[in-house]
XYZ file of C-alpha atoms in Angstrom:
707
model
C -51.929 11.114 102.228
C -50.600 8.881 105.037
C -48.048 11.525 106.107
C -50.743 14.170 106.299
C -52.910 12.061 108.584
C -50.250 10.776 110.960
C -48.288 12.759 113.541
C -44.504 12.664 113.403
C -44.397 10.334 116.426
C -46.889 7.898 114.915
C -45.114 8.018 111.562
C -41.792 7.159 113.180
C -43.431 4.228 114.937
C -44.469 2.878 111.547
C -41.223 3.537 109.704
C -38.992 2.385 112.563
C -40.776 -0.457 114.365
C -40.169 -0.745 118.109
C -37.193 -2.996 118.737
C -37.548 -6.260 120.598
C -38.000 -5.902 124.331
C -39.729 -2.514 124.294
C -42.952 -2.381 126.267
C -46.265 -1.785 124.555
C -49.376 -0.422 126.240
C -52.691 0.401 124.630
C -53.224 3.158 127.203
C -49.835 4.730 126.448
C -49.043 4.644 122.717
C -45.690 6.369 123.319
C -44.246 3.836 125.756
C -41.726 2.836 123.084
C -39.950 6.145 123.678
C -38.912 4.866 127.115
C -36.438 2.502 125.442
C -33.528 4.872 126.030
C -31.267 3.795 123.185
C -33.752 1.885 121.093
C -33.408 2.448 117.365
C -36.921 3.814 116.935
C -36.634 6.133 119.922
C -33.244 7.518 118.875
C -34.444 8.102 115.325
C -37.348 10.092 116.750
C -34.912 12.072 118.960
C -32.589 12.851 116.055
C -35.482 14.055 113.931
C -36.714 16.350 116.700
C -33.200 17.681 117.325
C -32.679 18.402 113.636
C -35.988 20.221 113.321
C -35.664 22.294 116.503
C -31.974 23.166 116.255
C -32.382 24.294 112.664
C -34.837 26.952 113.794
C -33.280 28.009 117.116
C -29.670 28.123 115.905
C -30.740 30.118 112.830
C -31.967 32.946 115.033
C -29.583 35.915 114.522
C -29.217 36.236 118.320
C -27.996 32.678 118.848
C -24.298 33.094 118.036
C -23.924 36.142 120.272
C -25.738 34.406 123.107
C -23.589 31.299 122.750
C -20.393 33.353 122.932
C -21.721 35.279 125.927
C -22.570 32.070 127.778
C -19.216 30.488 126.925
C -17.353 33.572 128.135
C -19.074 33.389 131.520
C -18.778 29.630 131.935
C -15.093 29.349 130.990
C -13.731 32.638 132.291
C -10.401 32.445 134.102
C -11.766 35.167 136.376
C -14.180 32.786 138.073
C -13.372 32.209 141.738
C -11.337 29.084 142.546
C -13.511 27.573 145.270
C -11.716 24.794 147.094
C -11.729 22.310 149.956
C -9.253 22.689 152.804
C -7.327 19.521 153.612
C -4.442 20.005 156.022
C -2.028 22.556 154.612
C -3.550 22.466 151.103
C -6.659 23.704 149.315
C -7.929 21.472 146.489
C -9.928 22.908 143.586
C -11.557 21.568 140.413
C -11.150 23.949 137.476
C -12.714 24.136 134.003
C -11.847 26.649 131.286
C -11.488 26.853 127.495
C -8.224 24.884 127.644
C -9.404 22.359 130.217
C -12.872 21.474 128.936
C -13.191 18.375 131.129
C -11.336 20.032 133.962
C -8.242 19.740 136.114
C -7.980 18.843 139.776
C -5.364 21.049 141.360
C -4.085 22.277 144.731
C -2.471 25.268 146.375
C -0.918 25.706 149.781
C -3.430 27.049 152.282
C -1.109 29.928 153.138
C -0.911 31.096 149.521
C -4.651 30.608 148.987
C -5.527 32.641 152.091
C -3.284 35.460 150.851
C -5.288 35.710 147.622
C -2.352 34.481 145.524
C -2.767 30.696 145.215
C 0.157 28.705 143.784
C -1.716 26.036 141.844
C -0.202 22.719 140.839
C -2.120 20.214 138.736
C -2.888 16.916 140.438
C -4.998 15.279 137.685
C -5.828 16.506 134.173
C -9.086 14.905 132.997
C -8.699 16.146 129.414
C -5.313 14.449 129.136
C -6.639 11.324 130.829
C -9.586 11.081 128.416
C -7.288 11.578 125.420
C -4.677 9.091 126.658
C -7.263 6.394 127.391
C -9.620 7.129 124.507
C -12.610 7.397 126.841
C -15.271 10.071 127.274
C -14.407 10.530 130.947
C -16.459 13.040 132.937
C -15.237 13.701 136.466
C -17.344 12.924 139.528
C -16.655 12.783 143.253
C -13.257 12.416 144.862
C -13.005 10.597 148.208
C -9.657 10.746 150.021
C -8.344 9.296 153.266
C -7.874 11.941 155.939
C -5.785 13.398 157.388
C -2.934 12.679 154.962
C -5.168 13.059 151.884
C -2.842 10.914 149.800
C -4.966 7.846 149.089
C -7.970 8.829 146.961
C -10.752 7.182 145.012
C -11.642 9.060 141.816
C -15.124 8.748 140.314
C -15.394 8.963 136.517
C -18.404 8.359 134.319
C -18.856 7.627 130.643
C -20.527 10.785 129.334
C -21.752 12.171 132.673
C -24.073 9.432 133.935
C -24.754 8.812 137.643
C -23.365 5.306 137.211
C -19.581 5.591 137.294
C -16.229 3.864 137.579
C -14.017 4.383 140.669
C -10.207 4.107 140.562
C -7.524 4.587 143.204
C -5.233 7.603 142.846
C -2.102 8.721 144.724
C -1.872 12.502 145.236
C 1.829 12.236 146.113
C 2.864 10.571 142.840
C -0.094 12.109 140.940
C -0.818 8.789 139.267
C -3.440 6.076 139.383
C -2.282 3.193 141.568
C -1.296 0.173 139.505
C -3.309 -2.774 140.768
C -5.096 -0.487 143.215
C -8.730 -0.393 144.241
C -11.161 -0.396 141.314
C -14.962 -0.440 141.088
C -16.653 -1.141 137.720
C -19.457 1.064 136.428
C -22.355 1.264 138.866
C -24.096 3.661 141.229
C -21.704 3.222 144.134
C -21.008 4.679 147.582
C -17.673 4.256 149.354
C -15.366 5.544 152.076
C -11.926 4.708 153.474
C -11.684 2.630 156.656
C -7.886 2.731 156.373
C -5.319 2.863 153.558
C -5.849 -0.819 152.766
C -9.602 -1.068 153.373
C -12.673 0.435 151.757
C -16.281 0.241 152.828
C -18.166 -0.158 149.536
C -21.782 -0.172 148.488
C -22.108 -1.173 144.826
C -23.660 -3.608 142.367
C -22.257 -7.076 143.083
C -24.988 -9.033 141.382
C -28.381 -10.399 142.343
C -29.765 -9.022 145.593
C -27.163 -6.274 146.009
C -29.368 -3.383 144.865
C -32.541 -1.799 146.204
C -35.699 -1.390 144.174
C -34.467 2.155 143.453
C -31.290 0.804 141.838
C -28.870 1.871 144.590
C -26.656 -0.287 146.857
C -28.454 -2.481 149.396
C -25.300 -3.872 150.997
C -21.995 -2.463 152.230
C -18.932 -4.690 151.924
C -15.482 -4.589 153.547
C -13.109 -4.529 150.577
C -9.473 -5.241 151.399
C -6.623 -4.340 149.080
C -6.158 -7.076 146.478
C -9.571 -8.603 147.203
C -12.361 -9.029 144.654
C -15.762 -7.492 145.308
C -17.499 -10.868 145.384
C -15.037 -12.132 148.004
C -15.483 -9.055 150.203
C -17.679 -9.843 153.235
C -20.935 -7.979 153.791
C -20.595 -5.446 156.640
C -24.111 -3.982 156.567
C -27.329 -4.885 154.775
C -30.595 -3.049 154.168
C -33.886 -4.078 152.591
C -34.817 -4.107 148.914
C -37.540 -1.561 149.708
C -34.964 0.912 151.089
C -33.716 3.683 148.830
C -30.037 2.950 149.560
C -27.413 2.159 152.142
C -24.086 3.972 152.341
C -20.944 4.129 154.512
C -19.441 7.159 156.267
C -16.061 7.062 157.995
C -14.616 9.863 160.148
C -10.940 9.935 161.170
C -9.516 11.936 164.071
C -5.855 11.214 164.862
C -5.944 7.624 166.155
C -9.724 7.428 166.390
C -11.996 6.090 163.650
C -15.774 6.374 163.641
C -17.681 4.128 161.240
C -21.295 4.727 160.223
C -23.803 2.929 158.039
C -26.721 4.941 156.721
C -29.917 3.134 155.783
C -32.194 5.299 153.642
C -35.714 4.084 154.347
C -36.990 6.840 152.029
C -35.360 9.767 150.249
C -35.598 11.837 153.444
C -35.687 9.205 156.196
C -32.428 7.634 157.332
C -31.416 5.291 160.133
C -27.777 5.657 161.216
C -25.720 2.897 162.814
C -22.352 3.440 164.502
C -19.311 1.445 165.576
C -15.630 2.148 166.261
C -14.306 -1.094 164.749
C -15.019 -3.025 161.583
C -15.766 -6.119 163.653
C -17.606 -4.176 166.340
C -21.304 -4.277 167.065
C -23.218 -1.497 165.333
C -25.520 0.618 167.487
C -28.475 2.511 166.075
C -28.165 6.202 166.927
C -30.972 7.798 168.909
C -31.926 10.326 166.261
C -35.153 10.856 164.271
C -35.391 9.563 160.725
C -35.743 13.076 159.280
C -32.322 14.493 160.090
C -29.249 15.544 158.117
C -25.849 14.206 159.215
C -23.034 16.793 159.125
C -20.005 14.982 160.585
C -18.279 14.258 163.898
C -17.112 17.043 166.205
C -14.042 16.126 168.264
C -13.853 19.204 170.499
C -11.572 19.233 173.541
C -14.476 20.180 175.832
C -16.868 17.444 174.705
C -16.958 13.769 173.938
C -17.086 13.076 170.180
C -20.476 14.202 168.847
C -22.249 13.117 165.659
C -23.780 16.394 164.441
C -27.298 16.501 162.975
C -29.806 19.066 161.726
C -33.323 17.957 162.649
C -36.124 18.116 160.103
C -38.830 17.098 162.541
C -39.572 17.535 166.234
C -38.002 14.747 168.300
C -39.341 13.618 171.660
C -36.327 12.071 173.373
C -38.195 11.357 176.594
C -36.571 13.840 178.943
C -37.135 16.703 176.486
C -38.257 17.603 172.986
C -35.773 18.783 170.363
C -37.419 21.004 167.793
C -37.337 20.784 164.003
C -34.546 22.847 162.462
C -32.282 22.584 165.515
C -28.641 21.515 165.458
C -27.979 18.653 167.872
C -25.142 16.312 168.778
C -25.277 12.603 169.606
C -22.579 11.680 172.134
C -20.784 8.703 170.594
C -19.564 7.564 174.032
C -22.851 7.728 175.966
C -25.543 8.043 173.293
C -26.933 11.172 174.966
C -28.298 14.095 172.924
C -27.268 17.697 173.378
C -28.797 20.785 171.779
C -26.155 22.926 170.093
C -28.402 25.567 168.539
C -32.169 25.943 168.342
C -33.202 27.306 164.957
C -36.435 28.933 163.827
C -38.314 28.793 160.530
C -37.248 32.400 159.936
C -33.557 31.506 160.390
C -33.094 27.963 159.047
C -29.599 26.457 159.059
C -28.541 25.606 155.498
C -25.032 24.184 155.869
C -22.669 23.039 158.621
C -18.871 22.760 158.650
C -16.938 21.106 161.468
C -13.568 22.408 162.625
C -11.233 21.234 165.345
C -12.704 23.254 168.216
C -15.803 24.844 166.736
C -18.623 24.441 164.238
C -19.311 26.885 161.404
C -22.852 27.386 160.148
C -24.511 29.258 157.306
C -28.183 30.105 157.690
C -30.897 32.270 156.189
C -32.748 35.222 157.661
C -35.847 35.840 155.514
C -33.889 34.295 152.577
C -30.853 36.553 153.211
C -27.554 34.871 154.104
C -25.873 34.861 157.534
C -22.932 32.980 159.083
C -21.755 32.155 162.598
C -19.351 29.953 164.531
C -20.382 27.796 167.495
C -18.062 26.811 170.338
C -18.765 24.634 173.403
C -18.366 26.271 176.807
C -21.222 28.717 176.992
C -23.412 29.403 180.007
C -24.655 26.317 181.865
C -22.456 24.083 179.750
C -24.091 25.175 176.510
C -22.654 26.539 173.279
C -21.565 30.054 172.376
C -22.719 31.547 169.073
C -20.567 34.258 167.526
C -21.671 36.051 164.375
C -19.211 36.207 161.479
C -19.197 39.681 159.973
C -19.889 39.287 156.265
C -21.774 41.661 153.923
C -25.535 41.956 154.384
C -28.513 41.399 152.060
C -27.062 38.712 149.829
C -26.238 35.024 149.594
C -23.564 33.523 151.837
C -22.165 30.105 151.044
C -19.967 28.006 153.336
C -17.337 26.620 150.960
C -14.960 24.695 153.218
C -13.740 24.351 156.807
C -10.247 23.521 158.033
C -9.137 23.158 161.643
C -10.369 26.513 162.895
C -10.603 28.474 159.664
C -13.246 28.582 156.979
C -13.877 29.861 153.469
C -17.129 31.647 152.603
C -18.495 33.399 149.550
C -20.830 36.369 149.375
C -22.854 37.391 146.324
C -26.134 38.805 145.101
C -27.793 38.705 141.691
C -26.131 41.962 140.594
C -23.028 41.806 142.828
C -20.196 39.474 141.715
C -19.164 36.685 144.054
C -16.470 37.541 146.606
C -14.294 35.025 148.469
C -13.684 35.438 152.210
C -11.188 33.669 154.467
C -12.189 33.494 158.138
C -9.317 32.799 160.538
C -9.402 31.684 164.174
C -9.466 35.395 165.084
C -12.988 35.542 163.577
C -11.888 38.142 161.069
C -13.385 37.753 157.603
C -10.859 38.904 155.015
C -11.862 39.285 151.369
C -9.155 37.495 149.404
C -10.656 37.554 145.911
C -13.661 38.753 143.928
C -15.092 37.750 140.608
C -15.224 40.542 138.014
C -18.569 41.698 136.695
C -19.852 39.632 133.786
C -22.372 42.298 132.801
C -22.878 46.003 133.321
C -25.072 46.211 136.424
C -25.466 49.985 136.220
C -29.162 50.689 136.723
C -29.961 46.999 137.416
C -31.978 46.487 140.595
C -32.870 43.406 142.630
C -35.987 43.564 144.785
C -37.609 41.063 147.122
C -41.387 40.969 146.962
C -44.170 38.778 148.321
C -47.212 37.201 146.698
C -50.198 35.669 148.460
C -50.830 32.048 147.573
C -54.236 30.406 147.255
C -54.290 29.364 150.931
C -53.168 32.803 152.156
C -49.472 31.956 152.614
C -47.047 34.794 151.862
C -44.507 33.594 149.298
C -41.324 35.595 148.609
C -39.769 36.139 145.223
C -36.924 38.182 143.736
C -37.145 40.445 140.707
C -34.048 41.473 138.723
C -34.166 43.997 135.895
C -33.124 47.412 134.705
C -34.821 50.093 136.756
C -36.254 51.850 133.703
C -37.555 48.528 132.327
C -39.349 47.769 135.588
C -40.794 51.275 135.694
C -42.058 51.021 132.106
C -43.708 47.669 132.812
C -44.995 44.899 130.551
C -41.469 43.563 130.114
C -40.405 40.189 128.716
C -40.051 38.160 131.926
C -38.647 34.742 132.825
C -39.852 33.221 136.081
C -37.735 30.421 137.579
C -38.945 27.832 140.077
C -38.096 24.470 141.601
C -40.127 23.768 144.750
C -38.918 20.443 146.103
C -36.356 18.277 147.882
C -35.400 20.977 150.426
C -33.565 22.955 147.703
C -33.626 26.722 148.384
C -33.668 29.069 145.394
C -31.321 31.908 146.313
C -30.490 35.160 144.466
C -26.947 34.179 143.482
C -24.573 35.812 141.016
C -22.649 32.673 140.049
C -23.231 29.444 141.949
C -24.371 26.451 139.945
C -23.475 26.955 136.256
C -26.011 24.324 135.193
C -28.756 26.761 136.189
C -29.006 29.506 133.562
C -31.078 31.691 135.876
C -28.177 32.843 138.065
C -27.278 36.541 137.930
C -24.145 36.398 135.771
C -25.707 34.502 132.865
C -29.140 36.090 133.146
C -27.627 39.559 133.417
C -25.402 39.193 130.373
C -27.863 37.264 128.193
C -31.302 38.522 129.229
C -31.439 41.559 131.515
C -29.121 43.659 129.377
C -31.506 43.019 126.447
C -34.426 44.455 128.393
C -35.680 41.289 130.032
C -36.666 40.676 133.650
C -35.703 37.637 135.737
C -37.792 36.353 138.668
C -36.735 33.763 141.276
C -39.595 32.024 143.096
C -39.169 30.869 146.717
C -42.142 28.512 146.607
C -42.876 25.771 149.116
C -40.912 22.567 148.685
C -37.563 24.277 149.266
C -35.953 25.090 152.617
C -36.064 28.898 152.558
C -38.101 28.790 155.780
C -36.836 25.553 157.250
C -38.101 21.957 157.079
C -41.735 23.078 157.367
C -41.464 24.996 154.082
C -40.462 21.743 152.402
C -43.050 19.594 154.151
C -45.747 22.043 153.116
C -45.472 20.713 149.539
C -44.881 17.009 150.168
C -47.041 14.301 148.648
C -50.717 15.287 148.913
C -49.646 18.934 149.349
C -47.699 19.156 146.064
C -50.361 21.389 144.550
C -49.415 24.092 147.066
C -46.027 24.504 145.361
C -47.842 24.928 142.047
C -50.269 27.395 143.624
C -47.337 29.418 145.016
C -45.748 29.670 141.577
C -49.050 30.687 139.987
C -49.577 33.308 142.713
C -46.213 34.889 141.876
C -47.067 34.889 138.166
C -50.382 36.582 138.860
C -48.695 39.086 141.176
C -46.196 39.997 138.438
C -49.076 40.607 136.031
C -51.137 42.537 138.583
C -48.175 44.816 139.362
C -47.765 45.499 135.642
C -44.247 44.080 135.491
C -45.288 41.779 132.655
C -48.318 40.263 130.948
C -49.332 36.752 129.881
C -48.126 37.585 126.366
C -44.627 38.342 127.696
C -44.292 35.953 130.646
C -42.227 32.797 130.356
C -41.199 30.239 132.960
C -38.287 27.857 133.402
C -37.613 24.805 135.567
C -35.562 21.636 135.422
C -35.833 18.174 137.007
C -38.410 18.594 139.790
C -38.761 22.112 138.381
C -39.581 20.443 135.067
C -42.537 18.803 136.809
C -43.509 22.288 137.989
C -43.372 23.528 134.399
C -45.498 20.578 133.266
C -48.092 21.556 135.847
C -48.016 25.162 134.621
C -48.526 23.930 131.057
C -51.560 21.831 131.917
C -53.076 23.937 134.722
C -52.546 27.556 133.666
C -51.422 27.769 130.025
C -53.207 31.116 129.832
C -50.532 32.688 132.067
C -47.460 31.877 129.958
C -46.240 32.556 126.443
C -43.197 30.280 126.851
C -42.245 27.322 129.067
C -38.707 25.886 129.235
C -39.042 22.324 130.576
C -35.663 20.741 131.377
C -34.811 17.078 132.231
C -38.340 16.827 133.644
C -40.526 14.414 135.533
C -43.863 14.406 133.690
C -45.383 10.916 133.713
C -46.097 10.608 137.433
C -47.986 7.351 136.886
C -44.775 5.573 135.897
C -42.043 7.734 137.421
C -41.305 5.198 140.191
C -40.624 2.501 137.580
C -38.077 4.552 135.633
C -34.410 4.674 136.703
C -34.032 6.284 140.154
C -37.710 7.236 140.349
C -38.609 4.841 143.162
C -36.270 6.756 145.472
C -38.501 9.855 145.277
C -41.715 8.369 146.599
C -41.008 10.130 149.903
C -41.409 13.392 147.997
C -44.319 12.596 145.669
C -46.018 9.458 146.958
C -46.511 6.007 145.435
C -48.675 6.016 142.284
C -49.228 2.265 142.640
C -51.316 2.859 145.766
C -54.858 3.932 144.938
C -55.112 6.517 147.707
C -51.810 8.143 146.698
C -52.456 8.013 142.954
C -55.713 9.791 143.771
C -53.814 13.005 144.536
C -50.878 12.470 142.146
C -53.315 11.990 139.272
C -54.749 15.441 139.910
C -51.582 17.068 138.560
C -49.534 14.453 136.643
C -48.747 16.505 133.498
C -48.412 13.675 130.973
C -51.910 12.392 131.669
C -53.285 15.964 131.737
C -52.137 16.911 128.224
C -55.343 17.138 126.170
C -56.611 18.654 122.943
C -57.931 22.164 122.342
C -55.944 24.016 125.003
C -54.082 27.361 124.699
C -50.694 25.702 125.224
C -47.679 27.868 124.398
C -44.981 26.478 122.117
C -42.795 24.860 124.774
C -39.119 23.894 124.778
C -38.206 20.461 126.150
C -34.615 19.455 126.790
C -33.198 16.270 128.260
C -30.226 13.901 127.914
C -30.007 10.380 126.554
C -27.387 9.587 129.226
C -29.512 10.878 132.104
C -29.713 7.819 134.342
C -31.503 9.695 137.127
C -34.604 11.220 135.490
C -35.557 9.071 132.501
C -35.527 10.919 129.142
C -38.781 9.134 128.366
C -40.646 11.758 130.407
C -39.729 14.552 127.995
C -39.933 12.339 124.910
C -43.423 11.061 125.622
C -44.839 14.458 126.559
C -43.444 15.985 123.370
C -44.777 13.105 121.280
C -48.217 13.443 122.855
C -48.266 17.180 122.114
C -47.243 16.406 118.555
C -49.970 13.784 118.222
C -52.539 16.365 119.327
C -51.278 18.898 116.810
C -49.351 21.283 119.097
C -46.033 22.856 118.110
C -42.987 22.516 120.356
C -39.188 22.592 120.404
C -37.190 19.574 121.550
C -33.485 19.092 122.256
C -31.897 15.930 123.619
C -28.158 15.852 124.200
C -26.783 12.370 123.579
C -24.480 12.653 126.624
C -24.348 14.666 129.813
C -26.233 12.830 132.565
C -28.852 14.605 134.661
C -27.048 17.916 134.190
C -27.979 17.656 130.530
C -24.446 18.474 129.364
C -20.994 16.910 129.643
C -18.802 20.033 129.483
C -18.959 23.823 129.508
C -19.149 24.099 125.719
C -22.278 21.933 125.668
C -23.695 23.920 128.585
C -23.082 27.205 126.752
C -24.829 25.779 123.682
C -27.873 24.640 125.652
C -28.060 27.905 127.597
C -27.996 29.856 124.331
C -30.823 27.660 123.015
C -32.878 28.448 126.114
C -32.405 32.209 125.960
C -32.919 32.334 122.189
C -36.153 30.426 122.746
C -37.323 32.993 125.291
C -36.246 35.861 123.042
C -38.263 34.432 120.134
C -41.341 33.788 122.228
C -41.320 36.895 124.437
C -39.433 39.549 122.437
C -40.333 38.508 118.913
C -38.158 38.008 115.863
C-alpha cells in the first residue's frame, strides 16, 4: 500500500535516507537531489536511468539511429579544422580508433594544398591508458611564436575543473618537473618560457563567489603556487579574473581581465611584469580580440563594442570594431557595424585583420587593412559562397582559413592567401542524401511585433504535404547565434548532418529559431532578452511555434522542441507556459530552478544574464517564469525527456533531477537520462555522444511519429 501512495522520488527518500550534510528545506522537498554524488541522489538517478533506457533503447529504431550518429561523429571524412602557428597547422582529431582524440600537426604548405601530412603530437587515448586515468582533453595554451612550450588542460571525466601540465611539442613529451596545476577552474598564459601568469584555487580567498579565480599569480619555473606572488587581484563579487599575454617579436603585452559580471570586463595593461598596470579606456561591454601590430599603426588592442561608448571627443557605436592604442591610450574606429551586419569573429594577422560577420543571418567575410582614406581602414570583401554559414577558423600572418556550409550543403574548407584568393582545399562528403531537401528562411511576428527569423529544413514533398513531425530548436541567450550549419558543434544534434541523416530522411522537419538573446542582429538582439526582458525570448520561440502551426507545416500533436543549457531553461518555460503547443520536449543539461541557480556551481556568474533572485525586485520578474516553481498539477504536460551529467560542474544536475522528481511526485510521466561523466557537454567521448543523440531522436520518433 505504501508503494502505491508514494511517488518514486518520495519512496527513494525513505529507502535511502539523505546522507549527512545534505540540505533540507520544507519548501523544497527535493533539495536532497542537489547532493551531486550523495548515495540517495545517485540511487534515484540509477533507477531513472534503468527505467528510461529500458524503454528508449528497446525501440526498434534505436540501434540504427545509434549507428547513424556514430558514423557521422567519427567519420574520417570530417574536415580537419586547425590553428595556424608559424609554419604548422595544429588539429585535434577524434575517430573510432582515437575515442579521446589525438593532437596532431601538419606543415602549413601541405595543409594549404589540401594534402596535409599529419604527425601525432599527443595521443590522449594512449595517455589515459598508460596513466590509468579517465583523461578528457581541454584547452592547449602554447608560447608564441615558437609554439614549443605548452600547457595542456585535462579533466577527469570532462568537468570544467581540470589539471594543467607542461608539454614540449619538440620532444612530444610532458616536461619532467615542469609546470603543473592541480585540479581547479584555472586560467593561465605564458609570460615567457620560465614564467606563467596563473589564476587558480590557492586556498582561502583565492576564488570569487562564482567559484572562479580572484587572483592572478606570477609563477616561476620550480616555484610552488603558494610561493608565487600575486600580480593582480579582483573582488569576491567579481565573476573571475584572468591573464592574457600577447607576444610580437621582442615585445610582450600583458593584460589582466576583471570580469565584474558575465558580460562586463575591465581590462588592465602593462608591458612588464613589474610595471604599473593601466586601465584601458574601453566600455565594460566589449569583447577583446587580440593585439594588432601593423606596420602603419602603433600596437592596438582590438575590441568589439557591445554598447555605445561616449569617449568625450566622439561616440563609438555598439557593434563597432575599435582599437585602443597601447602607446597613447587613444581610440580609433576600425569598422562601424550595424545590427543587420553584426561582426561575429575577429582574427588578427601581421598586417591586416580578418572578420566574419552576418548579413540577415547569412555569413560574410572581409579583411581590414590600415591606410584607407583620411588615415582610416580599408575593407575588402573575401569572395566566399553566398547564402550559408561562414566560420573563421584560424589566422596566420596574412593568410586565413574559413569554412562555408549550409544545413543541406556539406562543410567546405577554404584557404585565403595574401592575394585575397579563396581556394577550396577540402570538402566534407554528404552524410545524407539531400536530394529534394530544402532549407528556407522565414519570419514570425513575436508578441511585441518584432520580426523573428527561423530556418526550416525538410523534404520538399513533406513540407508541401504539411502536418509533419517537427523538431524546433532554440537557445536564446549569452550572445550565441543559432546558425544553419551542416556540421559545426557535434554536441548539438540539431545540425544538418545529424538531423538530415537521423530525422529529415525519415520524414521529419527541423526548425532553427533565431530568437532574441543571441547575436544574430548584434548586441541589441542579445540585450533585448536580458534580465527583466527574458520573457521576450520565450515569446519569440512561441511565435515561431504558432507560425509553424498556422502555415500547416505541423500541428501541436506533431511538434516537439529541443534545447540545452540556457536552451534547457527555454524548454522549461515552454513546458510550463505553453504545454498545449508541444507533444515532446527534450530538455538537456538545463537551468530550471531559477530561485537557487546562483547558489549552484557556476550559477552566480550568470546573474548578468538573468538577474539576482536574492533581490526582491529581480526575483519579481524571474519568478514569473522560473520553471521549477511553475510545475503544478493538472496540466497538459507532454512526456518530456531530461538529460544531464553527474560530472557537469557548470550547470548543476540538481536542476534536471529536481524538476523530474517534482513531475513524478505530481503523477506525470517522463524520461530521464544522466550520464555519470561528461561535464557540461553531457558526454565524455563520441561514442557516448552518439548514444545520447540516438536517445534524443528515438524519443522524438516515439512521441511525434508513433511506434
